[in-house]
Tab-separated table of C-alpha atoms and ligand atoms in Angstrom:
chain	number	residue	atom	x	y	z
A	1	MET	CA	7.647	38.925	48.848
A	2	ASN	CA	3.968	39.616	49.077
A	3	ALA	CA	3.136	40.965	45.647
A	4	GLU	CA	-0.214	39.747	44.482
A	5	VAL	CA	-0.824	41.826	41.405
A	6	PHE	CA	-2.380	39.356	38.975
A	7	ASP	CA	-5.931	40.577	39.411
A	8	THR	CA	-5.072	44.270	39.074
A	9	LYS	CA	-6.225	46.272	36.106
A	10	GLU	CA	-2.617	47.049	35.241
A	11	VAL	CA	-1.715	43.378	34.837
A	12	GLN	CA	-4.925	42.394	33.067
A	13	ASP	CA	-4.437	45.295	30.648
A	14	LEU	CA	-0.859	44.143	30.090
A	15	LEU	CA	-2.051	40.619	29.180
A	16	THR	CA	-4.688	42.040	26.864
A	17	ALA	CA	-2.151	44.265	25.120
A	18	ALA	CA	0.681	41.706	24.955
A	19	THR	CA	-1.517	39.087	23.292
A	20	ASN	CA	-3.579	41.567	21.240
A	21	ILE	CA	-6.574	39.555	22.420
A	22	ALA	CA	-8.954	42.487	21.892
A	23	GLY	CA	-7.522	43.455	18.499
A	24	GLN	CA	-8.850	42.560	15.060
A	25	GLU	CA	-5.490	41.596	13.608
A	26	GLY	CA	-3.912	38.171	13.963
A	27	ASN	CA	-5.156	34.644	14.434
A	28	ALA	CA	-8.038	34.537	16.929
A	29	ARG	CA	-7.467	30.959	18.034
A	30	PHE	CA	-3.777	31.526	18.546
A	31	LYS	CA	-4.447	34.674	20.547
A	32	GLN	CA	-6.972	32.835	22.722
A	33	ILE	CA	-4.465	30.094	23.556
A	34	LEU	CA	-1.589	32.506	24.127
A	35	HIS	CA	-3.669	34.722	26.392
A	36	ARG	CA	-4.655	31.753	28.508
A	37	LEU	CA	-1.134	30.298	28.758
A	38	LEU	CA	0.485	33.656	29.496
A	39	SER	CA	-2.190	34.411	32.097
A	40	ASP	CA	-1.587	31.053	33.766
A	41	LEU	CA	2.142	31.790	33.850
A	42	PHE	CA	1.657	35.260	35.327
A	43	LYS	CA	-0.708	33.816	37.927
A	44	ALA	CA	1.772	31.094	38.860
A	45	ILE	CA	4.513	33.708	39.309
A	46	ASP	CA	2.258	35.508	41.762
A	47	ASP	CA	0.989	32.424	43.575
A	48	LEU	CA	4.375	30.725	43.982
A	49	ASP	CA	6.279	34.001	44.262
A	50	ILE	CA	8.573	32.842	41.468
A	51	THR	CA	11.671	35.050	41.635
A	52	PRO	CA	13.221	36.965	38.739
A	53	ASP	CA	16.239	34.644	38.925
A	54	GLU	CA	13.932	31.648	38.532
A	55	VAL	CA	12.091	33.259	35.635
A	56	TRP	CA	15.362	33.976	33.798
A	57	ALA	CA	16.616	30.461	34.477
A	58	GLY	CA	13.438	29.228	32.795
A	59	VAL	CA	13.801	31.579	29.826
A	60	ASN	CA	17.403	30.493	29.315
A	61	TYR	CA	16.342	26.861	29.606
A	62	ILE	CA	13.953	27.328	26.677
A	63	ASN	CA	16.844	28.668	24.610
A	64	GLN	CA	18.946	25.643	25.514
A	65	LEU	CA	16.073	23.260	24.745
A	66	GLY	CA	15.815	24.783	21.275
A	67	ARG	CA	19.559	24.656	20.663
A	68	ASP	CA	19.474	20.958	21.572
A	69	GLY	CA	16.440	20.384	19.342
A	70	GLU	CA	14.716	18.576	22.204
A	71	ALA	CA	11.341	20.289	22.663
A	72	ALA	CA	9.418	17.253	21.385
A	73	LEU	CA	11.496	14.980	23.593
A	74	LEU	CA	10.701	17.055	26.657
A	75	ALA	CA	7.014	17.090	25.686
A	76	ALA	CA	7.002	13.307	25.922
A	77	GLY	CA	9.093	13.204	29.080
A	78	LEU	CA	6.737	15.583	30.876
A	79	GLY	CA	3.722	13.488	29.939
A	80	LEU	CA	2.283	16.026	27.496
A	81	GLU	CA	2.210	13.512	24.643
A	82	LYS	CA	0.646	10.883	26.923
A	83	TYR	CA	-1.940	13.445	28.012
A	84	LEU	CA	-2.984	13.952	24.394
A	85	ASP	CA	-3.450	10.167	24.120
A	86	ILE	CA	-5.546	10.102	27.288
A	87	ARG	CA	-7.771	12.816	25.819
A	88	MET	CA	-8.153	10.993	22.489
A	89	ASP	CA	-8.944	7.731	24.314
A	90	HIS	CA	-11.590	9.526	26.336
A	91	ALA	CA	-13.106	11.129	23.247
A	92	ASP	CA	-13.305	7.658	21.654
A	93	LYS	CA	-14.984	6.251	24.750
A	94	LEU	CA	-17.586	9.024	24.725
A	95	ALA	CA	-18.185	8.385	21.015
A	96	GLY	CA	-18.568	4.632	21.624
A	97	ILE	CA	-15.528	3.776	19.497
A	98	GLU	CA	-13.989	0.527	20.670
A	99	GLY	CA	-12.220	-2.606	19.529
A	100	GLY	CA	-9.163	-1.023	17.929
A	101	THR	CA	-5.567	-1.690	18.920
A	102	PRO	CA	-4.711	0.865	21.628
A	103	ARG	CA	-2.788	3.916	20.561
A	104	THR	CA	0.340	5.122	22.247
A	105	ILE	CA	2.679	8.038	21.686
A	106	GLU	CA	4.548	8.612	18.429
A	107	GLY	CA	7.676	10.087	20.015
A	108	PRO	CA	9.980	12.434	18.108
A	109	LEU	CA	12.014	9.974	16.041
A	110	TYR	CA	9.914	8.986	13.007
A	111	VAL	CA	11.339	9.609	9.542
A	112	ALA	CA	8.999	9.644	6.535
A	113	GLY	CA	10.003	8.127	3.227
A	114	ALA	CA	11.066	4.545	3.977
A	115	PRO	CA	10.588	2.205	1.016
A	116	VAL	CA	7.250	0.370	0.951
A	117	ARG	CA	7.422	-3.374	0.214
A	118	ASP	CA	4.685	-5.915	-0.412
A	119	GLY	CA	3.930	-8.206	2.545
A	120	MET	CA	7.429	-8.337	4.048
A	121	SER	CA	10.384	-6.040	4.522
A	122	ARG	CA	13.871	-6.766	5.748
A	123	ILE	CA	14.823	-3.566	7.561
A	124	ASP	CA	18.169	-4.321	9.207
A	125	ILE	CA	20.469	-2.786	6.628
A	126	ASP	CA	23.517	-2.203	8.831
A	127	PRO	CA	25.249	-5.043	10.666
A	128	ASP	CA	24.843	-4.902	14.454
A	129	GLN	CA	26.812	-7.610	16.192
A	130	ASP	CA	25.147	-7.008	19.550
A	131	ALA	CA	21.596	-7.568	18.265
A	132	GLY	CA	19.964	-10.906	17.498
A	133	PRO	CA	17.405	-11.457	14.754
A	134	LEU	CA	13.773	-10.598	15.330
A	135	VAL	CA	10.738	-11.295	13.175
A	136	ILE	CA	7.683	-9.146	13.762
A	137	ARG	CA	4.561	-10.333	12.004
A	138	GLY	CA	0.817	-10.244	12.159
A	139	VAL	CA	-2.323	-9.223	10.406
A	140	VAL	CA	-4.079	-5.895	9.938
A	141	THR	CA	-7.842	-6.155	10.369
A	142	ASP	CA	-10.854	-3.984	11.009
A	143	THR	CA	-12.534	-4.163	14.418
A	144	ASP	CA	-14.588	-7.179	13.233
A	145	GLY	CA	-11.403	-9.124	12.500
A	146	LYS	CA	-11.712	-8.857	8.722
A	147	PRO	CA	-8.255	-8.634	7.101
A	148	LEU	CA	-7.518	-5.326	5.409
A	149	ALA	CA	-5.828	-5.466	2.016
A	150	GLY	CA	-3.659	-2.544	0.946
A	151	ALA	CA	-2.982	-1.424	4.516
A	152	ILE	CA	0.393	0.219	5.116
A	153	VAL	CA	2.328	-0.762	8.232
A	154	GLU	CA	5.249	1.529	8.983
A	155	CYS	CA	7.780	0.426	11.569
A	156	TRP	CA	10.761	2.081	13.231
A	157	HIS	CA	12.971	1.175	16.153
A	158	ALA	CA	16.386	1.555	17.744
A	159	ASN	CA	19.525	-0.557	17.328
A	160	SER	CA	21.424	-2.416	20.067
A	161	LYS	CA	22.732	0.889	21.428
A	162	GLY	CA	19.271	2.429	21.699
A	163	PHE	CA	19.994	4.768	18.760
A	164	TYR	CA	17.703	5.480	15.798
A	165	SER	CA	18.964	5.955	12.246
A	166	HIS	CA	18.841	9.610	11.126
A	167	PHE	CA	19.147	10.688	14.784
A	168	ASP	CA	22.150	8.534	15.715
A	169	PRO	CA	24.697	10.752	17.525
A	170	THR	CA	27.507	8.389	16.466
A	171	GLY	CA	26.533	8.775	12.800
A	172	ALA	CA	26.919	5.012	12.486
A	173	GLN	CA	23.667	4.079	10.736
A	174	THR	CA	22.647	4.428	7.122
A	175	GLU	CA	19.410	6.225	6.269
A	176	PHE	CA	16.369	3.975	6.947
A	177	ASN	CA	18.267	1.351	8.891
A	178	LEU	CA	15.619	-0.295	11.125
A	179	ARG	CA	12.850	1.644	9.406
A	180	GLY	CA	10.459	0.239	6.863
A	181	ALA	CA	6.963	-0.013	5.478
A	182	VAL	CA	4.914	-2.973	4.316
A	183	LYS	CA	1.775	-3.042	2.214
A	184	THR	CA	-0.610	-5.884	3.021
A	185	GLY	CA	-2.145	-8.214	0.453
A	186	ALA	CA	-5.614	-9.773	0.562
A	187	ASP	CA	-4.728	-11.744	3.719
A	188	GLY	CA	-3.903	-8.524	5.617
A	189	LYS	CA	-0.549	-9.958	6.658
A	190	TYR	CA	2.630	-7.992	7.286
A	191	GLU	CA	6.110	-9.051	8.353
A	192	PHE	CA	9.329	-7.253	9.279
A	193	ARG	CA	12.646	-9.081	9.494
A	194	THR	CA	14.904	-7.062	11.737
A	195	LEU	CA	17.095	-7.059	14.852
A	196	MET	CA	16.155	-6.822	18.514
A	197	PRO	CA	16.157	-3.209	19.735
A	198	VAL	CA	17.413	-1.867	23.036
A	199	GLY	CA	15.710	0.895	25.000
A	200	TYR	CA	16.357	4.549	24.263
A	201	GLY	CA	17.932	6.996	26.696
A	202	CYS	CA	17.766	10.788	26.456
A	203	PRO	CA	21.024	12.418	25.349
A	204	PRO	CA	22.925	12.637	28.663
A	205	GLN	CA	24.167	16.190	28.036
A	206	GLY	CA	20.871	17.486	26.627
A	207	ALA	CA	18.342	19.904	28.067
A	208	THR	CA	15.720	17.193	28.632
A	209	GLN	CA	18.041	15.124	30.804
A	210	GLN	CA	19.098	18.304	32.611
A	211	LEU	CA	15.483	18.944	33.630
A	212	LEU	CA	14.915	15.305	34.558
A	213	ASP	CA	18.025	15.401	36.792
A	214	GLU	CA	16.592	18.461	38.523
A	215	ILE	CA	13.415	16.548	39.435
A	216	GLY	CA	15.122	13.246	40.223
A	217	ARG	CA	13.847	11.236	37.249
A	218	HIS	CA	15.637	9.060	34.715
A	219	GLY	CA	15.263	9.567	30.964
A	220	ASN	CA	15.091	5.985	29.735
A	221	ARG	CA	12.574	3.943	27.814
A	222	PRO	CA	12.134	0.170	27.697
A	223	ALA	CA	12.965	-1.519	24.366
A	224	HIS	CA	10.086	-0.894	21.979
A	225	VAL	CA	9.025	-0.838	18.329
A	226	HIS	CA	6.943	1.964	16.791
A	227	PHE	CA	4.174	1.627	14.210
A	228	PHE	CA	1.922	3.731	12.052
A	229	VAL	CA	-0.827	1.643	10.480
A	230	SER	CA	-3.146	3.072	7.853
A	231	ALA	CA	-5.752	1.722	5.456
A	232	ASP	CA	-8.517	3.118	3.288
A	233	SER	CA	-11.708	3.971	5.213
A	234	HIS	CA	-9.958	3.577	8.577
A	235	ARG	CA	-8.316	5.869	11.089
A	236	LYS	CA	-4.546	5.877	11.142
A	237	LEU	CA	-3.176	4.099	14.211
A	238	THR	CA	-0.071	5.347	16.030
A	239	THR	CA	1.248	2.767	18.445
A	240	GLN	CA	4.235	0.865	19.807
A	241	PHE	CA	4.830	-2.401	21.550
A	242	ASN	CA	7.356	-3.039	24.295
A	243	ILE	CA	9.745	-5.944	24.365
A	244	GLU	CA	8.463	-8.292	27.042
A	245	GLY	CA	10.790	-8.662	30.024
A	246	ASP	CA	12.469	-5.265	29.764
A	247	PRO	CA	12.912	-4.028	33.362
A	248	LEU	CA	11.746	-0.524	32.416
A	249	ILE	CA	8.390	-1.619	30.964
A	250	TRP	CA	6.478	0.018	33.800
A	251	ASP	CA	9.042	2.760	34.290
A	252	ASP	CA	9.061	4.421	30.854
A	253	PHE	CA	10.112	8.066	31.010
A	254	ALA	CA	7.645	8.821	28.188
A	255	TYR	CA	4.692	6.860	29.689
A	256	ALA	CA	3.944	4.903	26.502
A	257	THR	CA	3.489	1.441	28.040
A	258	ARG	CA	0.044	-0.154	27.959
A	259	GLU	CA	-1.023	-3.601	29.152
A	260	GLU	CA	-2.249	-4.581	25.663
A	261	LEU	CA	1.040	-3.552	24.044
A	262	ILE	CA	3.417	-6.118	25.562
A	263	PRO	CA	3.230	-9.128	23.215
A	264	PRO	CA	5.033	-12.372	24.054
A	265	VAL	CA	8.494	-12.918	22.589
A	266	VAL	CA	8.777	-16.459	21.215
A	267	GLU	CA	12.075	-18.319	20.648
A	268	LYS	CA	12.231	-19.860	17.169
A	269	THR	CA	14.663	-21.737	14.960
A	270	GLY	CA	14.890	-21.810	11.188
A	271	GLY	CA	16.182	-18.269	10.775
A	272	ALA	CA	18.712	-19.311	8.134
A	273	ALA	CA	15.913	-20.216	5.737
A	274	LEU	CA	14.452	-16.741	6.238
A	275	GLY	CA	17.800	-15.096	5.476
A	276	LEU	CA	18.344	-14.065	9.110
A	277	LYS	CA	21.862	-13.825	10.466
A	278	ASP	CA	21.372	-16.671	12.975
A	279	ASN	CA	19.272	-19.804	12.872
A	280	ALA	CA	17.879	-19.058	16.324
A	281	TYR	CA	15.713	-15.991	16.336
A	282	LYS	CA	12.928	-14.313	18.251
A	283	GLU	CA	9.450	-13.767	16.935
A	284	ILE	CA	6.744	-11.375	18.015
A	285	GLU	CA	3.262	-11.754	16.624
A	286	PHE	CA	1.305	-8.536	16.813
A	287	ASN	CA	-2.011	-7.918	15.113
A	288	PHE	CA	-3.459	-4.501	14.415
A	289	ALA	CA	-7.174	-3.694	14.456
A	290	LEU	CA	-8.045	-0.365	12.870
A	291	THR	CA	-11.142	1.643	13.724
A	292	SER	CA	-13.405	3.089	11.048
A	293	LEU	CA	-13.457	6.691	9.915
A	294	VAL	CA	-15.887	8.917	11.795
A	295	GLN	CA	-18.388	10.500	9.401
A	296	GLY	CA	-15.936	9.846	6.619
A	297	LYS	CA	-13.024	11.472	8.455
A	298	ASP	CA	-10.013	10.515	10.485
A	299	ASN	CA	-11.000	12.715	13.415
A	300	GLN	CA	-7.767	12.088	15.315
A	301	LEU	CA	-5.093	12.467	12.667
A	302	VAL	CA	-2.136	14.298	14.176
A	303	HIS	CA	-0.157	16.822	12.157
A	304	ARG	CA	3.275	17.636	13.514
A	305	LEU	CA	6.665	18.435	12.119
A	306	ARG	CA	8.322	15.156	11.114
A	307	ALA	CA	11.667	14.370	9.558
A	308	ALA	CA	11.478	13.175	5.955
A	309	VAL	CA	14.089	11.674	3.651
A	310	THR	CA	13.738	10.753	-0.004
A	311	ALA	CA	14.699	7.111	-0.360
B	401	DHB	C1	10.670	9.358	22.907
B	401	DHB	C2	9.991	8.362	22.325
B	401	DHB	C3	10.652	7.350	21.755
B	401	DHB	O1	10.030	6.341	21.193
B	401	DHB	C4	12.005	7.302	21.784
B	401	DHB	O2	12.586	6.247	21.247
B	401	DHB	C5	12.682	8.316	22.344
B	401	DHB	C6	12.018	9.347	22.917
B	401	DHB	C7	9.924	10.414	23.489
B	401	DHB	O3	8.721	10.261	23.512
B	401	DHB	O4	10.503	11.389	23.924
B	402	FE	FE1	11.211	5.150	20.283
């Protein structure tokens, strides 16, 4: 069908009216964004001659995505969350901000409210016979390497099935299993005693996986551990590390892997003395360097809807 109508007055008037872009009422910024996105969609329909059937398939897909509660998952899978990181990295480069631990995506599975402990937290609450013990430890510093006292390190990760507490489809985990927070002392040190995670896979029947199937992509992530790190006078860091050796490290469906975020996994013994379930355990040392506030502000703090539970 040759129906190039985008540039006609009729269509431009329709976009103006539908978004109320010329009106006084409503939120100007929101109208600006909506007008641009809707215009881009209309233009794409013209350019690619997207059929009514294809448009309605897309509309119905959005309904399904909402029913599955997977919009944030799809955002990561389509690289949107990574794109926001790329933009923040670039803004930092232009501003001459360097030396901090690299950021990477938050993902949709954080839960606020985990208990905060001093220096060390044991976060494997539920038994998991398929996961061996893991100690994650390190120091929080500024970009000059000076330890930061009173920093909060929040940590969350999956169990041996790749499931996160609070979002576990089997309902098997208690609230805050494999989630915790540690406050550093004067030495800046933090430690989590936990179990080795396994990589996450998108719900196989969900809308995200349905889209990925359509484009011939998998929906899996390598094993990883998430962190938020915050301290007075510093910007909050959102990051993760991958578990070295995972075959998906450079094939993450959410594009979170970075060279600097693959710390070595070291085999250790002496776990019994630490209260771990086996004497042999794995240890990952990972230090965090936080960047300073910019003109007294965290200029990259991200606000988004997050799950929260009262401990
Ligand atoms: C996503 C991120 C995660 O860390 C995870 O475990 C699952 C999904 C995501 O970005 O979609
Ligand atoms: Fe994750």
